[in-house]
Backbone as a chain_set.jsonl record, in Angstrom:
{"seq": "MTSRRTRVLEGERKTQILRLEGVAGWLVPRSGKQAGQIFPLNDVNVIGRSNACHVFLDEDQVSPKHAEIAWRDDKWVLTDLSSTSATAVGGSPLSPGERYVGLADNDVVRFGKLEVTFKCA", "coords": {"N": [[23.581, -2.48, 6.381], [22.722, -6.206, 5.352], [19.591, -7.269, 4.292], [18.444, -9.845, 5.159], [17.073, -12.091, 6.481], [17.548, -12.139, 10.082], [19.775, -13.817, 12.116], [20.332, -16.08, 14.713], [22.647, -15.452, 17.187], [24.836, -17.416, 19.303], [26.647, -18.296, 22.544], [30.002, -17.52, 23.836], [31.749, -13.958, 23.335], [29.73, -12.927, 22.194], [28.813, -10.657, 21.373], [31.436, -9.048, 20.479], [30.931, -10.386, 18.004], [29.233, -9.9, 17.082], [29.966, -6.397, 16.461], [32.056, -6.642, 14.628], [31.322, -8.031, 12.38], [29.813, -5.959, 11.949], [27.083, -5.39, 12.189], [24.617, -2.555, 13.09], [22.814, -3.203, 15.437], [20.515, -5.064, 18.223], [18.78, -7.485, 19.851], [17.803, -8.659, 23.179], [16.356, -10.945, 24.829], [14.473, -10.554, 27.357], [13.579, -12.92, 29.68], [11.896, -15.794, 29.308], [11.198, -18.521, 26.34], [13.714, -17.659, 24.708], [15.562, -16.554, 25.708], [18.176, -15.12, 26.178], [19.518, -15.281, 24.41], [20.64, -13.143, 20.699], [19.234, -11.856, 18.689], [20.454, -10.177, 15.367], [19.916, -6.818, 13.861], [18.643, -6.017, 11.683], [18.588, -3.396, 8.658], [15.44, -2.742, 9.183], [12.83, -3.938, 10.448], [10.681, -6.983, 10.861], [8.873, -7.862, 13.531], [7.824, -10.533, 15.719], [5.978, -13.583, 16.326], [5.196, -15.074, 13.643], [6.757, -17.119, 12.105], [7.828, -15.533, 9.054], [8.805, -13.271, 9.744], [11.299, -11.305, 10.505], [13.378, -11.295, 13.402], [11.976, -13.756, 14.975], [9.876, -14.485, 17.285], [9.102, -16.727, 20.435], [7.266, -16.541, 21.501], [3.969, -16.454, 23.569], [2.354, -14.255, 23.726], [2.98, -12.659, 22.303], [2.745, -10.866, 18.996], [1.608, -11.974, 16.014], [2.897, -10.717, 13.64], [4.245, -8.126, 15.52], [6.038, -5.889, 15.762], [7.106, -3.352, 14.689], [11.04, -2.467, 14.288], [13.135, -0.013, 12.484], [15.684, 1.01, 11.18], [16.435, 4.136, 10.273], [17.068, 8.007, 9.392], [19.262, 7.868, 10.722], [18.795, 7.123, 12.487], [16.694, 4.615, 15.732], [14.345, 3.079, 15.43], [10.899, 1.866, 16.751], [8.073, 0.978, 16.249], [3.933, -0.74, 17.207], [2.303, -2.454, 15.464], [0.206, -2.489, 15.034], [-0.444, -4.543, 17.372], [-2.384, -7.035, 19.438], [-0.987, -7.245, 21.784], [-0.145, -5.145, 23.538], [3.075, -3.205, 22.904], [6.126, -1.99, 24.321], [8.062, 0.638, 25.929], [10.773, 0.579, 28.172], [8.276, 1.175, 29.785], [6.145, 2.161, 28.807], [4.009, 2.243, 27.663], [2.76, 1.657, 23.992], [0.878, 3.099, 21.456], [-1.597, 0.666, 19.603], [-0.251, 1.047, 16.202], [1.409, 3.438, 16.692], [4.421, 5.45, 17.132], [7.984, 5.262, 18.351], [10.895, 7.012, 18.544], [14.029, 7.261, 18.375], [14.892, 4.765, 19.739], [16.968, 3.532, 22.826], [20.356, 1.997, 23.473], [20.067, -0.59, 25.109], [17.938, 0.514, 26.185], [14.863, -1.176, 27.568], [12.559, -2.965, 25.877], [9.182, -4.445, 25.73], [7.301, -6.934, 24.729], [4.069, -7.41, 24.048], [3.986, -9.534, 27.508], [6.694, -10.02, 26.796], [9.958, -9.036, 27.655], [12.628, -7.683, 26.79], [16.15, -6.835, 25.798], [16.941, -4.11, 23.702], [19.703, -2.751, 22.135], [22.657, -1.486, 21.423], [25.109, -1.002, 18.924]], "CA": [[23.142, -3.845, 6.753], [21.003, -6.363, 5.304], [17.919, -7.56, 4.39], [18.754, -11.161, 5.857], [16.404, -12.83, 8.011], [18.64, -12.002, 10.828], [20.207, -15.38, 12.664], [20.619, -16.114, 15.573], [24.093, -15.569, 17.552], [24.536, -17.361, 20.632], [27.911, -18.085, 23.096], [30.76, -16.364, 24.399], [32.183, -12.862, 23.102], [28.864, -12.169, 20.782], [29.156, -8.603, 21.165], [32.042, -8.488, 18.746], [31.032, -10.309, 16.642], [28.537, -8.614, 15.617], [30.15, -5.248, 16.602], [32.674, -7.442, 13.825], [30.462, -7.865, 11.966], [28.718, -4.856, 10.757], [25.966, -4.987, 13.271], [24.449, -2.015, 14.814], [21.907, -2.973, 16.3], [20.022, -6.28, 17.928], [17.497, -8.24, 20.701], [18.206, -9.757, 22.981], [14.906, -11.488, 25.537], [15.264, -11.258, 29.516], [12.951, -13.985, 30.216], [11.016, -16.344, 27.713], [12.616, -19.334, 25.726], [14.329, -17.207, 23.87], [16.429, -16.222, 26.985], [20.196, -14.229, 26.575], [19.766, -15.031, 22.915], [20.789, -12.481, 20.413], [19.119, -11.483, 17.53], [20.742, -9.42, 14.606], [19.11, -6.473, 13.666], [19.23, -4.929, 9.965], [17.889, -1.939, 8.432], [14.087, -2.545, 8.909], [13.461, -5.182, 10.648], [9.729, -7.029, 11.426], [9.189, -8.886, 15.264], [6.706, -11.256, 15.832], [5.19, -14.743, 16.456], [5.152, -15.794, 12.564], [8.24, -16.732, 10.872], [7.791, -14.746, 8.302], [9.258, -11.962, 10.693], [12.652, -11.401, 10.482], [12.556, -11.283, 14.219], [10.879, -14.689, 15.626], [9.886, -14.057, 18.955], [8.799, -17.843, 20.304], [5.662, -17.089, 22.874], [1.897, -17.147, 22.841], [1.879, -12.988, 23.971], [3.63, -11.601, 21.035], [1.74, -10.962, 17.94], [2.113, -13.063, 14.697], [3.286, -9.317, 13.453], [3.661, -6.96, 16.579], [6.237, -4.541, 15.982], [9.065, -3.253, 13.576], [12.59, -1.449, 13.844], [14.168, -0.083, 12.174], [17.309, 2.667, 11.487], [15.15, 5.536, 10.047], [17.498, 8.797, 10.062], [20.436, 8.545, 11.974], [17.844, 6.758, 14.669], [15.792, 3.749, 16.023], [12.069, 3.545, 15.726], [9.691, 0.769, 17.059], [6.482, 0.99, 15.519], [3.868, -0.848, 16.89], [2.166, -2.807, 13.253], [-1.915, -2.889, 15.832], [-0.906, -5.64, 17.687], [-3.01, -7.582, 21.053], [-1.443, -7.169, 23.739], [0.809, -3.616, 23.102], [4.149, -3.373, 23.035], [5.939, -1.182, 25.298], [8.9, 0.941, 25.664], [10.456, 1.851, 29.922], [7.357, 0.61, 30.581], [5.932, 3.516, 29.026], [2.864, 1.019, 26.546], [2.22, 2.664, 22.556], [-1.321, 3.332, 21.17], [-1.8, 0.421, 18.245], [0.476, 2.039, 15.195], [1.877, 4.332, 17.053], [5.969, 4.97, 17.339], [8.923, 5.543, 18.667], [11.919, 7.101, 17.827], [14.976, 7.371, 19.665], [16.046, 3.736, 20.208], [19.377, 3.766, 22.489], [21.094, 1.045, 23.732], [20.218, -0.921, 26.357], [16.446, 0.711, 26.342], [13.804, -2.438, 27.788], [11.184, -3.045, 25.144], [8.024, -4.779, 25.905], [6.506, -7.636, 23.193], [3.251, -8.269, 25.765], [4.982, -9.969, 28.417], [8.234, -9.977, 26.63], [10.55, -8.283, 27.158], [13.633, -7.442, 25.564], [16.708, -4.854, 25.914], [18.017, -3.324, 22.572], [20.907, -2.957, 22.304], [23.138, -1.344, 19.55], [27.252, -0.063, 18.619]], "C": [[22.542, -4.747, 5.954], [20.731, -6.441, 5.37], [17.617, -8.873, 4.114], [17.43, -11.147, 6.426], [17.834, -12.952, 9.394], [18.717, -13.755, 11.447], [20.434, -15.142, 14.255], [21.842, -15.745, 17.39], [23.776, -16.355, 18.901], [26.445, -17.85, 21.791], [28.893, -17.261, 23.577], [31.613, -14.869, 23.08], [31.087, -12.949, 21.455], [29.275, -11.162, 20.663], [30.138, -8.418, 19.726], [31.945, -9.162, 17.529], [29.932, -9.175, 15.768], [28.671, -6.928, 15.049], [30.95, -5.698, 14.511], [31.953, -7.844, 11.997], [28.998, -7.284, 10.559], [27.631, -4.267, 11.716], [25.412, -4.187, 14.067], [23.577, -2.172, 15.529], [20.924, -4.577, 16.658], [19.291, -6.803, 19.359], [17.864, -8.738, 21.583], [17.528, -10.284, 24.606], [15.593, -11.822, 26.712], [14.964, -11.907, 29.945], [12.499, -14.771, 29.01], [11.647, -17.977, 27.787], [13.004, -19.788, 24.828], [15.566, -16.31, 24.901], [17.916, -15.675, 26.502], [20.247, -14.903, 24.625], [19.852, -14.037, 21.951], [20.349, -12.512, 19.099], [19.186, -10.025, 16.101], [19.509, -8.429, 14.232], [18.959, -5.916, 11.71], [18.252, -4.434, 9.755], [16.596, -1.825, 8.947], [13.955, -4.241, 9.662], [11.541, -6.211, 11.436], [9.699, -8.191, 12.781], [8.064, -8.805, 15.648], [7.197, -12.716, 16.381], [5.554, -15.806, 14.797], [6.469, -16.22, 12.271], [8.684, -16.268, 9.632], [8.542, -13.678, 8.327], [10.446, -12.465, 10.602], [13.03, -11.19, 12.408], [12.207, -12.439, 14.74], [10.649, -15.052, 17.083], [8.336, -15.856, 19.062], [7.708, -17.311, 21.282], [4.428, -16.044, 22.507], [1.848, -15.351, 22.457], [2.523, -12.851, 23.371], [2.582, -12.165, 19.457], [2.239, -11.358, 16.865], [3.636, -11.54, 14.1], [3.298, -8.534, 14.299], [4.882, -6.045, 16.461], [7.421, -4.677, 14.094], [9.943, -2.443, 14.275], [12.983, -1.452, 12.955], [15.01, 1.379, 11.551], [16.46, 3.159, 10.055], [15.906, 6.985, 10.415], [18.129, 9.086, 11.225], [19.983, 7.594, 13.458], [17.179, 6.062, 14.575], [15.249, 3.656, 15.83], [11.471, 2.981, 15.62], [8.359, 1.129, 16.988], [5.412, -0.976, 16.155], [2.88, -1.191, 16.026], [0.561, -3.167, 14.859], [-1.762, -4.351, 16.34], [-1.404, -5.84, 19.237], [-2.3, -7.614, 21.126], [0.618, -6.479, 23.637], [2.433, -4.387, 22.872], [4.807, -1.316, 23.888], [7.708, -0.959, 24.973], [9.562, 1.498, 27.159], [9.818, 1.681, 29.981], [6.264, 1.839, 30.216], [5.002, 3.067, 27.231], [2.95, 2.093, 24.96], [1.901, 1.816, 21.923], [-0.757, 1.89, 19.475], [-1.112, 1.743, 16.885], [1.057, 3.394, 15.896], [3.475, 3.866, 17.068], [6.667, 5.953, 17.365], [10.215, 5.949, 18.882], [13.355, 7.643, 18.304], [15.327, 6.216, 20.111], [17.272, 4.025, 21.188], [19.341, 2.596, 23.083], [21.021, 1.388, 25.454], [18.44, -0.348, 27.541], [15.669, -0.572, 26.602], [12.42, -1.977, 27.022], [10.404, -4.857, 25.249], [7.699, -4.831, 24.618], [4.626, -7.918, 24.167], [3.38, -8.692, 27.151], [6.681, -9.835, 28.193], [9.071, -9.205, 26.589], [12.014, -8.443, 27.21], [15.226, -6.538, 26.119], [17.226, -5.296, 24.014], [19.135, -3.262, 22.796], [21.494, -2.482, 20.686], [25.008, -0.418, 19.787], [27.47, 0.746, 18.848]], "O": [[21.49, -4.237, 5.569], [20.358, -6.157, 6.508], [16.849, -9.239, 3.224], [16.842, -10.126, 6.784], [18.779, -13.739, 9.446], [17.894, -14.645, 11.233], [20.678, -14.063, 14.795], [21.422, -15.934, 18.532], [22.761, -16.121, 19.557], [27.424, -17.371, 21.219], [28.533, -16.097, 23.751], [31.932, -15.239, 21.95], [31.4, -13.003, 20.266], [30.107, -10.778, 19.84], [29.914, -7.981, 18.598], [32.465, -8.908, 16.442], [29.805, -8.394, 14.825], [28.142, -6.329, 14.114], [30.505, -5.212, 13.471], [32.353, -7.802, 10.833], [28.24, -7.545, 9.625], [27.37, -3.088, 11.954], [25.363, -4.377, 15.282], [23.381, -1.322, 16.398], [20.589, -5.262, 15.692], [19.524, -5.874, 20.132], [18.561, -9.679, 21.207], [18.224, -9.997, 25.579], [16.486, -12.582, 27.087], [15.641, -12.174, 30.937], [12.725, -14.402, 27.857], [12.258, -18.532, 28.701], [13.031, -20.863, 24.229], [16.31, -15.447, 24.436], [18.775, -16.499, 26.817], [21.223, -14.764, 23.887], [18.74, -13.526, 22.084], [21.011, -13.167, 18.293], [18.31, -9.181, 15.907], [18.351, -8.845, 14.224], [19.757, -5.395, 10.93], [17.168, -4.675, 10.287], [16.378, -0.662, 9.285], [14.63, -5.259, 9.511], [11.325, -5.96, 12.622], [10.439, -9.17, 12.883], [7.345, -7.838, 15.899], [8.331, -13.015, 16.753], [6.026, -16.943, 14.808], [7.312, -15.324, 12.233], [9.789, -16.555, 9.172], [8.96, -13.107, 7.319], [10.753, -13.657, 10.601], [12.327, -10.181, 12.468], [11.784, -11.897, 15.761], [11.272, -15.841, 17.793], [7.336, -16.094, 18.385], [7.338, -18.26, 21.974], [4.136, -15.255, 21.608], [1.474, -14.962, 21.351], [3.488, -12.89, 24.135], [2.04, -13.202, 19.076], [3.428, -11.104, 16.675], [4.861, -11.561, 14.217], [2.291, -7.831, 14.215], [4.745, -5.153, 17.298], [7.945, -5.36, 13.214], [9.392, -1.589, 14.969], [13.297, -2.467, 12.332], [14.688, 2.563, 11.646], [16.038, 2.506, 9.101], [15.634, 7.413, 11.537], [17.963, 9.851, 12.175], [20.391, 7.416, 14.606], [16.549, 6.144, 13.52], [14.858, 4.82, 15.92], [10.957, 2.978, 14.501], [7.724, 1.608, 17.927], [5.828, -2.078, 15.798], [2.326, -0.175, 15.608], [0.313, -4.266, 15.354], [-2.532, -5.252, 16.009], [-1.023, -5.098, 20.144], [-2.024, -8.394, 20.214], [1.764, -6.929, 23.652], [2.792, -5.557, 22.738], [4.307, -0.193, 23.954], [8.459, -1.67, 24.305], [9.172, 2.599, 27.549], [9.845, 2.022, 31.163], [5.622, 2.406, 31.1], [5.287, 3.452, 26.096], [3.227, 3.287, 25.074], [2.152, 0.632, 21.699], [0.098, 2.113, 18.618], [-1.443, 2.921, 16.753], [0.981, 4.423, 15.224], [3.907, 2.714, 17.04], [6.503, 7.066, 16.865], [10.846, 5.117, 19.534], [13.362, 8.84, 18.594], [16.17, 6.301, 21.004], [18.317, 4.545, 20.799], [18.232, 2.088, 23.251], [21.321, 2.22, 26.31], [18.024, -0.569, 28.678], [15.818, -1.299, 25.62], [11.578, -1.123, 27.3], [10.869, -5.962, 24.972], [7.652, -3.985, 23.725], [4.468, -8.891, 24.905], [2.745, -8.033, 27.974], [7.582, -9.639, 29.009], [9.175, -8.519, 25.572], [12.493, -9.448, 27.736], [15.109, -5.579, 26.881], [17.64, -6.299, 23.433], [19.601, -3.801, 23.8], [21.175, -2.768, 19.532], [25.615, 0.359, 20.522], [28.614, 1.156, 18.653]]}, "num_chains": 1, "name": "protein.A"}
């Protein structure tokens, strides 16, 4: 995977395109302004409301640099970056700075009030 800023994919056959491009993981917002869009993930991804983030989520409840998702030791790892409105996996909140190791396909991740589905190939 490359360390480029992710691009948003929309339209039919999104999953097939991602797999063909070698993308191993992606996020799909379940609600809000960006619902249904696909955000491909790189090896290390900062997620937040700042334009400087790899994954830009345009929602008020998302902190400027809310969390990080990274591929480490053959597992997807989610880390809360001391966000002001919490990060959760499957309804279980993470403490500021806490890591969740082993994100799996179809896990629901919450950044503030925004829920996204984590997908992986």
